[in-house]
Structure formats: structure tokens, C-alpha cells
Short mmCIF file of C-alpha atoms in Angstrom, two decimals:
data_model
loop_
_atom_site.label_atom_id
_atom_site.label_comp_id
_atom_site.label_asym_id
_atom_site.label_seq_id
_atom_site.Cartn_x
_atom_site.Cartn_y
_atom_site.Cartn_z
CA UNK X 22 27.84 19.79 -29.90
CA UNK X 23 27.51 21.98 -26.57
CA UNK X 24 27.56 20.12 -23.34
CA UNK X 25 24.89 22.45 -21.64
CA UNK X 26 21.63 23.00 -23.55
CA UNK X 27 17.82 24.92 -21.22
CA UNK X 28 17.31 21.21 -19.67
CA UNK X 29 20.22 20.44 -18.40
CA UNK X 30 20.61 23.95 -16.63
CA UNK X 31 16.85 23.97 -15.13
CA UNK X 32 17.88 20.33 -13.41
CA UNK X 33 21.11 21.85 -12.56
CA UNK X 34 19.66 25.66 -10.82
CA UNK X 35 16.72 23.23 -8.75
CA UNK X 36 19.21 21.03 -7.44
CA UNK X 37 21.20 23.86 -7.04
CA UNK X 38 19.05 25.32 -5.21
CA UNK X 39 17.24 23.20 -3.22
CA UNK X 40 20.20 21.19 -2.08
CA UNK X 41 17.30 18.45 -2.03
CA UNK X 42 17.04 15.58 -4.67
CA UNK X 43 13.46 14.61 -3.77
CA UNK X 44 12.79 18.47 -3.51
CA UNK X 45 14.25 19.05 -6.85
CA UNK X 46 12.51 16.32 -8.20
CA UNK X 47 9.45 17.56 -6.95
CA UNK X 48 9.53 21.00 -8.44
CA UNK X 49 10.77 19.44 -11.47
CA UNK X 50 7.23 17.29 -11.67
CA UNK X 51 9.35 14.42 -12.43
CA UNK X 52 10.42 11.77 -9.81
CA UNK X 53 14.36 11.09 -8.31
CA UNK X 54 16.19 8.26 -10.16
CA UNK X 55 15.82 10.14 -13.47
CA UNK X 56 17.09 13.32 -12.05
CA UNK X 57 19.56 11.70 -10.42
CA UNK X 58 20.95 10.21 -13.90
CA UNK X 59 20.58 13.22 -15.61
CA UNK X 60 22.80 14.75 -12.75
CA UNK X 61 25.56 12.15 -13.02
CA UNK X 62 25.65 12.69 -16.76
CA UNK X 63 25.82 16.74 -16.96
CA UNK X 64 28.81 16.02 -14.93
CA UNK X 65 30.47 13.60 -16.99
CA UNK X 66 29.45 15.84 -20.12
CA UNK X 67 31.79 19.05 -18.21
CA UNK X 68 33.80 16.33 -16.62
CA UNK X 69 33.77 18.57 -13.23
CA UNK X 70 31.53 17.53 -9.92
CA UNK X 71 28.70 19.49 -9.22
CA UNK X 72 27.47 18.25 -5.89
CA UNK X 73 28.62 16.09 -2.80
CA UNK X 74 26.47 14.33 -1.91
CA UNK X 75 25.71 11.44 1.04
CA UNK X 76 23.45 10.05 1.89
CA UNK X 77 22.11 13.25 4.45
CA UNK X 78 23.11 15.99 2.94
CA UNK X 79 23.65 17.93 -0.21
CA UNK X 80 26.59 21.06 -1.03
CA UNK X 81 27.69 22.35 -3.90
CA UNK X 82 31.02 21.90 -5.58
CA UNK X 83 33.18 25.39 -6.12
CA UNK X 84 32.25 24.07 -9.62
CA UNK X 85 28.85 24.28 -8.73
CA UNK X 86 29.05 27.59 -6.87
CA UNK X 87 30.35 28.74 -9.95
CA UNK X 88 28.25 28.16 -13.31
CA UNK X 89 25.11 28.87 -10.34
CA UNK X 90 24.89 32.12 -10.66
CA UNK X 91 25.16 32.36 -14.38
CA UNK X 92 22.59 29.03 -15.32
CA UNK X 93 20.74 31.66 -13.12
CA UNK X 94 21.19 34.78 -15.51
CA UNK X 95 21.04 32.53 -18.36
CA UNK X 96 17.52 31.20 -17.57
CA UNK X 97 16.54 35.00 -17.11
CA UNK X 98 17.62 35.92 -20.36
CA UNK X 99 16.05 33.30 -21.98
CA UNK X 100 12.45 34.35 -19.90
CA UNK X 101 12.56 38.22 -20.92
CA UNK X 102 12.93 36.52 -24.23
CA UNK X 103 10.10 34.70 -23.47
CA UNK X 104 7.63 37.54 -21.86
CA UNK X 105 9.32 40.42 -24.86
CA UNK X 106 7.87 38.72 -27.97
CA UNK X 107 4.21 37.86 -26.15
CA UNK X 108 4.17 41.63 -25.49
CA UNK X 109 4.66 42.16 -29.06
CA UNK X 110 1.29 39.66 -29.77
CA UNK X 111 -1.53 41.62 -30.13
CA UNK X 112 -4.28 41.79 -27.34
CA UNK X 113 -1.84 39.54 -25.47
CA UNK X 114 -2.83 39.89 -21.70
CA UNK X 115 -0.12 40.41 -19.73
CA UNK X 116 0.84 37.33 -16.85
CA UNK X 117 0.94 37.15 -13.52
CA UNK X 118 2.65 34.12 -12.65
CA UNK X 119 2.07 33.85 -8.94
CA UNK X 120 3.22 31.27 -6.41
CA UNK X 121 1.30 30.29 -3.50
CA UNK X 122 2.89 28.60 0.01
CA UNK X 123 1.04 24.62 -0.34
CA UNK X 124 1.63 26.19 3.99
CA UNK X 125 -1.69 26.96 4.21
CA UNK X 126 -5.52 26.02 2.61
CA UNK X 127 -5.91 27.54 -0.57
CA UNK X 128 -8.95 29.04 0.52
CA UNK X 129 -7.39 31.96 2.21
CA UNK X 130 -5.35 33.59 -1.23
CA UNK X 131 -8.73 33.32 -2.83
CA UNK X 132 -10.02 37.03 -1.80
CA UNK X 133 -6.79 37.77 -2.61
CA UNK X 134 -6.28 35.65 -6.62
CA UNK X 135 -10.09 37.16 -6.88
CA UNK X 136 -9.66 41.23 -6.12
CA UNK X 137 -6.76 40.75 -8.58
CA UNK X 138 -9.00 39.84 -11.52
CA UNK X 139 -11.29 41.94 -10.18
CA UNK X 140 -9.21 45.06 -10.21
CA UNK X 141 -7.86 44.30 -13.93
CA UNK X 142 -11.06 44.13 -15.58
CA UNK X 143 -9.50 40.10 -17.07
CA UNK X 144 -6.61 42.13 -18.95
CA UNK X 145 -4.37 40.14 -16.28
CA UNK X 146 -4.05 36.75 -16.98
CA UNK X 147 -3.01 34.66 -13.94
CA UNK X 148 -0.82 31.68 -13.45
CA UNK X 149 -1.25 30.34 -10.00
CA UNK X 150 1.78 27.39 -8.50
CA UNK X 151 1.53 25.71 -4.88
CA UNK X 152 4.49 24.58 -3.53
CA UNK X 153 6.72 24.46 -0.66
CA UNK X 154 7.81 28.34 0.49
CA UNK X 155 11.54 27.13 0.58
CA UNK X 156 10.77 26.69 -3.19
CA UNK X 157 8.46 29.60 -4.12
CA UNK X 158 11.57 31.44 -3.46
CA UNK X 159 13.94 29.81 -5.63
CA UNK X 160 11.59 29.61 -8.17
CA UNK X 161 11.33 33.80 -7.71
CA UNK X 162 15.49 34.29 -8.00
CA UNK X 163 15.67 32.42 -10.91
CA UNK X 164 12.25 34.75 -11.89
CA UNK X 165 10.84 31.60 -12.92
CA UNK X 166 7.85 32.80 -11.19
CA UNK X 167 7.10 37.45 -10.83
CA UNK X 168 5.50 37.32 -7.17
CA UNK X 169 4.83 35.01 -4.68
CA UNK X 170 3.20 34.28 -1.01
CA UNK X 171 4.80 32.74 1.29
CA UNK X 172 5.24 31.49 5.35
CA UNK X 173 7.88 33.22 7.10
CA UNK X 174 10.13 32.22 8.28
CA UNK X 175 11.82 31.34 5.63
CA UNK X 176 14.90 32.22 4.50
CA UNK X 177 14.60 35.25 1.10
CA UNK X 178 18.08 35.62 0.46
CA UNK X 179 18.29 39.52 -0.68
CA UNK X 180 14.58 39.82 -1.96
CA UNK X 181 12.53 42.39 0.21
CA UNK X 182 9.39 40.76 1.74
CA UNK X 183 5.85 42.80 2.97
CA UNK X 184 4.99 41.27 5.47
CA UNK X 185 1.34 40.66 5.69
CA UNK X 186 -0.73 38.79 8.58
CA UNK X 187 0.05 36.03 11.08
CA UNK X 188 -1.55 32.54 11.06
CA UNK X 189 -2.07 31.44 14.80
CA UNK X 190 -1.39 27.80 15.73
CA UNK X 191 -4.46 25.48 15.94
CA UNK X 192 -4.96 21.61 16.57
CA UNK X 193 -6.40 19.34 14.88
CA UNK X 194 -7.62 16.07 16.34
CA UNK X 195 -10.68 13.73 15.97
CA UNK X 196 -13.65 14.49 16.97
CA UNK X 197 -14.25 11.19 19.13
CA UNK X 198 -11.17 11.48 21.35
CA UNK X 199 -11.35 12.58 25.42
CA UNK X 200 -9.09 16.34 24.38
CA UNK X 201 -11.51 17.41 21.93
CA UNK X 202 -14.49 17.95 24.74
CA UNK X 203 -12.32 21.34 25.88
CA UNK X 204 -12.60 24.31 24.19
CA UNK X 205 -8.46 24.41 23.43
CA UNK X 206 -5.97 23.31 24.61
CA UNK X 207 -1.90 23.17 25.31
CA UNK X 208 1.42 22.18 24.45
CA UNK X 209 1.55 20.31 27.82
CA UNK X 210 -1.74 18.17 27.08
CA UNK X 211 -0.29 16.69 23.90
CA UNK X 212 2.82 15.94 25.10
CA UNK X 213 1.49 11.94 25.21
CA UNK X 214 -0.86 11.90 21.71
CA UNK X 215 1.61 11.33 18.70
CA UNK X 216 1.44 14.18 16.44
CA UNK X 217 1.69 14.86 13.21
CA UNK X 218 4.39 17.00 12.17
CA UNK X 219 6.25 17.91 8.61
CA UNK X 220 9.86 17.44 7.34
CA UNK X 221 12.65 19.89 8.08
CA UNK X 222 13.74 20.37 4.40
CA UNK X 223 10.17 21.84 3.57
CA UNK X 224 10.87 24.69 5.57
CA UNK X 225 13.55 25.01 7.45
CA UNK X 226 13.17 28.45 9.26
CA UNK X 227 9.97 28.04 11.03
CA UNK X 228 10.24 23.90 11.45
CA UNK X 229 13.74 26.13 13.44
CA UNK X 230 11.39 28.16 15.40
CA UNK X 231 8.85 25.89 16.22
CA UNK X 232 11.05 23.68 17.79
CA UNK X 233 12.86 26.47 19.97
CA UNK X 234 8.70 27.57 21.16
CA UNK X 235 8.61 23.70 21.83
CA UNK X 236 12.52 23.21 24.02
CA UNK X 237 10.72 26.36 25.76
CA UNK X 238 7.68 24.31 27.08
CA UNK X 239 9.23 21.04 27.58
CA UNK X 240 7.24 19.67 24.47
CA UNK X 241 8.90 16.89 23.32
CA UNK X 242 5.02 14.22 22.11
CA UNK X 243 5.83 11.46 19.52
CA UNK X 244 5.95 12.81 16.45
CA UNK X 245 4.64 10.86 13.37
CA UNK X 246 5.94 12.02 9.85
CA UNK X 247 2.97 14.32 7.73
CA UNK X 248 1.70 13.82 4.65
CA UNK X 249 2.21 16.24 1.84
CA UNK X 250 -1.24 17.11 0.80
CA UNK X 251 -3.13 17.56 3.85
CA UNK X 252 -6.65 15.31 3.08
CA UNK X 253 -4.82 12.60 3.65
CA UNK X 254 -3.18 14.03 6.51
CA UNK X 255 -6.51 15.36 7.78
CA UNK X 256 -8.73 11.57 6.75
CA UNK X 257 -5.26 10.21 9.33
CA UNK X 258 -6.83 12.44 12.29
CA UNK X 259 -10.00 11.79 11.15
CA UNK X 260 -8.54 8.48 11.39
CA UNK X 261 -7.29 9.20 14.69
CA UNK X 262 -3.93 8.18 14.03
CA UNK X 263 -1.79 11.05 15.31
CA UNK X 264 -3.59 15.40 16.27
CA UNK X 265 -1.73 17.93 13.87
CA UNK X 266 -0.73 21.39 14.35
CA UNK X 267 -2.10 23.07 11.88
CA UNK X 268 -2.51 27.45 10.60
CA UNK X 269 -5.68 28.54 11.84
CA UNK X 270 -7.01 28.71 8.15
CA UNK X 271 -7.06 25.36 7.96
CA UNK X 272 -10.04 25.68 10.49
CA UNK X 273 -12.15 26.68 7.11
CA UNK X 274 -11.91 22.47 6.22
CA UNK X 275 -14.74 21.60 7.82
CA UNK X 276 -14.47 17.32 6.73
CA UNK X 277 -16.70 14.25 9.13
CA UNK X 278 -14.62 13.47 12.13
CA UNK X 279 -12.60 16.04 12.76
CA UNK X 280 -12.58 18.52 15.56
CA UNK X 281 -10.15 22.00 15.31
CA UNK X 282 -9.10 23.35 18.75
CA UNK X 283 -7.62 26.85 20.36
CA UNK X 284 -3.49 25.70 21.26
CA UNK X 285 -2.69 28.32 23.88
CA UNK X 286 1.24 28.65 22.55
CA UNK X 287 -0.85 29.30 18.74
CA UNK X 288 0.83 33.36 19.06
CA UNK X 289 3.81 32.10 19.37
CA UNK X 290 3.57 29.52 17.44
CA UNK X 291 2.14 32.03 14.38
CA UNK X 292 3.59 31.28 10.61
CA UNK X 293 3.46 34.66 9.23
CA UNK X 294 2.88 35.22 5.24
CA UNK X 295 4.76 37.70 3.33
CA UNK X 296 4.69 38.56 -0.62
CA UNK X 297 8.15 38.84 -2.73
CA UNK X 298 7.20 40.93 -6.12
CA UNK X 299 9.65 41.55 -9.16
CA UNK X 300 10.27 45.20 -8.61
CA UNK X 301 10.19 45.45 -12.74
CA UNK X 302 6.82 43.18 -13.06
CA UNK X 303 4.63 46.26 -13.88
CA UNK X 304 1.65 44.26 -12.02
CA UNK X 305 4.28 45.08 -9.08
CA UNK X 306 2.14 48.44 -7.24
CA UNK X 307 -0.96 46.41 -7.41
CA UNK X 308 -0.18 43.30 -6.07
CA UNK X 309 1.53 44.96 -2.78
CA UNK X 310 -2.19 46.95 -2.58
CA UNK X 311 -4.96 43.83 -3.10
CA UNK X 312 -1.90 41.80 -1.12
CA UNK X 313 -2.24 44.89 1.70
CA UNK X 314 -6.68 44.50 2.02
CA UNK X 315 -6.60 40.99 1.90
CA UNK X 316 -4.14 38.65 3.45
CA UNK X 317 -3.03 41.17 6.32
#
């Protein structure tokens, strides 16, 4: 009986690339306890330790570092085999597995996806996934996606990125808050306010970039942990529990009790957009052209 199978490799790769059990569980659409059990069982079957972990950090062991590139190649070969068989089926539409960053409001991408469907006359089947940018990069590197629009900065390893437009940061606050009477705000105005902010593991490079800007302006408010669901976040903001710093695309979400205000340092805190696409995908050139036209 083999000690490795596809399911085990997918679990291993998710943890090895995220280096975070909770994020890996989310990527695999499972909860963390069964993921941890599966990793322990895999280590027992192989007779080697794959991860060094404590309450704050996860690191690859030498054995895991040796296994990871092999696991990625195996999963990529399986994907290639499936695509080759699909291509032999008469009338089979070309599939594009497209990842879109969850850091932006989803309507921002509607023109891009609509133009792709229009340009191909429905000959391309879009399979869209919204997720955090680092996880989209991990999926693309493992050939589980064909293309991804990510928030920048994000660590992309050796993947070439087509840089697109930028989204300045704005302030979302309760419309009844006294600061909502102003047309624009500065970080200094929010110093004494509770401010929702995301955890570093969700977007490490962008988190570090923003905190460098915060330090430059002496901005150190009481940060609240930002909910993953943006609708929950905006509900909390409307209830007056705190303010949020969000990309400008979120201003498209109109809901009672929420006011959006321009931020003086918004351009310094801007999130960029970038497209990564597999060069060997038949739709690569089309994806680059349409992303440049609709997201720049």
C-alpha cells in the first residue's frame, strides 16, 4: 500500500505553502482539527516529521523541503492529464480557473470577467475563486489555477506579474460619527479611534508595507481584529464598533449607517493589482489584454 496519495499530497502542499494550519484548512475547505490529524497521520505513515510547529510558527523540516517540489510536480501532472482528456471531448469549452483577490470588493472585477466572456463568445468556461492573495499565488504555483488577479505587494516568488491599477485606501466609519461630517480625514484624526485591521498572515507583504507607512506618520491606534467577511465588518462599522481602512472599491457597497471618506494618506496605503497567468495557457494573451483594459 502506498504511503502517499493525491489527498495526502494536497494536504501537505497546502500546509507547506501557507505555513499556517488555519489558512491551509480554509484553502482546503475543511476545519483545522481534521487537517492537523491528517498531517500527523501522514508523518506517522512516512516515518518522518514534516513540520516544526509551535503556537506561533510553522516551518518545513528538511524532509518536507525535499518533498514539496516533488509533490507540486505530481499534482501538476495530474492536472495536465485531466486537461488533456477534457480537450479530447467534442464540444468541450476551454476552462479558465481564475483566482480573484478577496482584498477588493468583488464588483471591481465584473468588467474583466464580463469582457472575457464577451470576447470569447462563451467559448471559455470561467471557474472563479475569491481568496487571499498569498493563497492564490500558492494555488497558481501548484497549477491549481490558470490565472489570478492579486493585491500588491504580495510575495510571488518566481511568477511574473503584470502590474495593473492601484486602489487608494479610504476610511469607512459610522455615518453618525462626528468625523463623518468632514469630507476627508487623515491618519492623525483616527489616532484615538478603534480601527479594524487584518491579521498579518492574510497578506504579509501588504501588512508590512502599511505598517511602515503607519510608523512614518506615528499612527498607533487601538487596532481591532478585522472579520474575514466584509459584510460582517461593515455591519460592525455601521454599529459604531470601530472604523475600517479599505480599498476604494468598497465605496461601491452602499449600506445604511456607513460613510466613506477620502484619506489624506490613501495613496501611500494604496493596494496595487497584479495579474499572474500561466504562460502556456491558451487564453494567456487574452487575459493580459483584457486585464490591462479593465483593471488598469
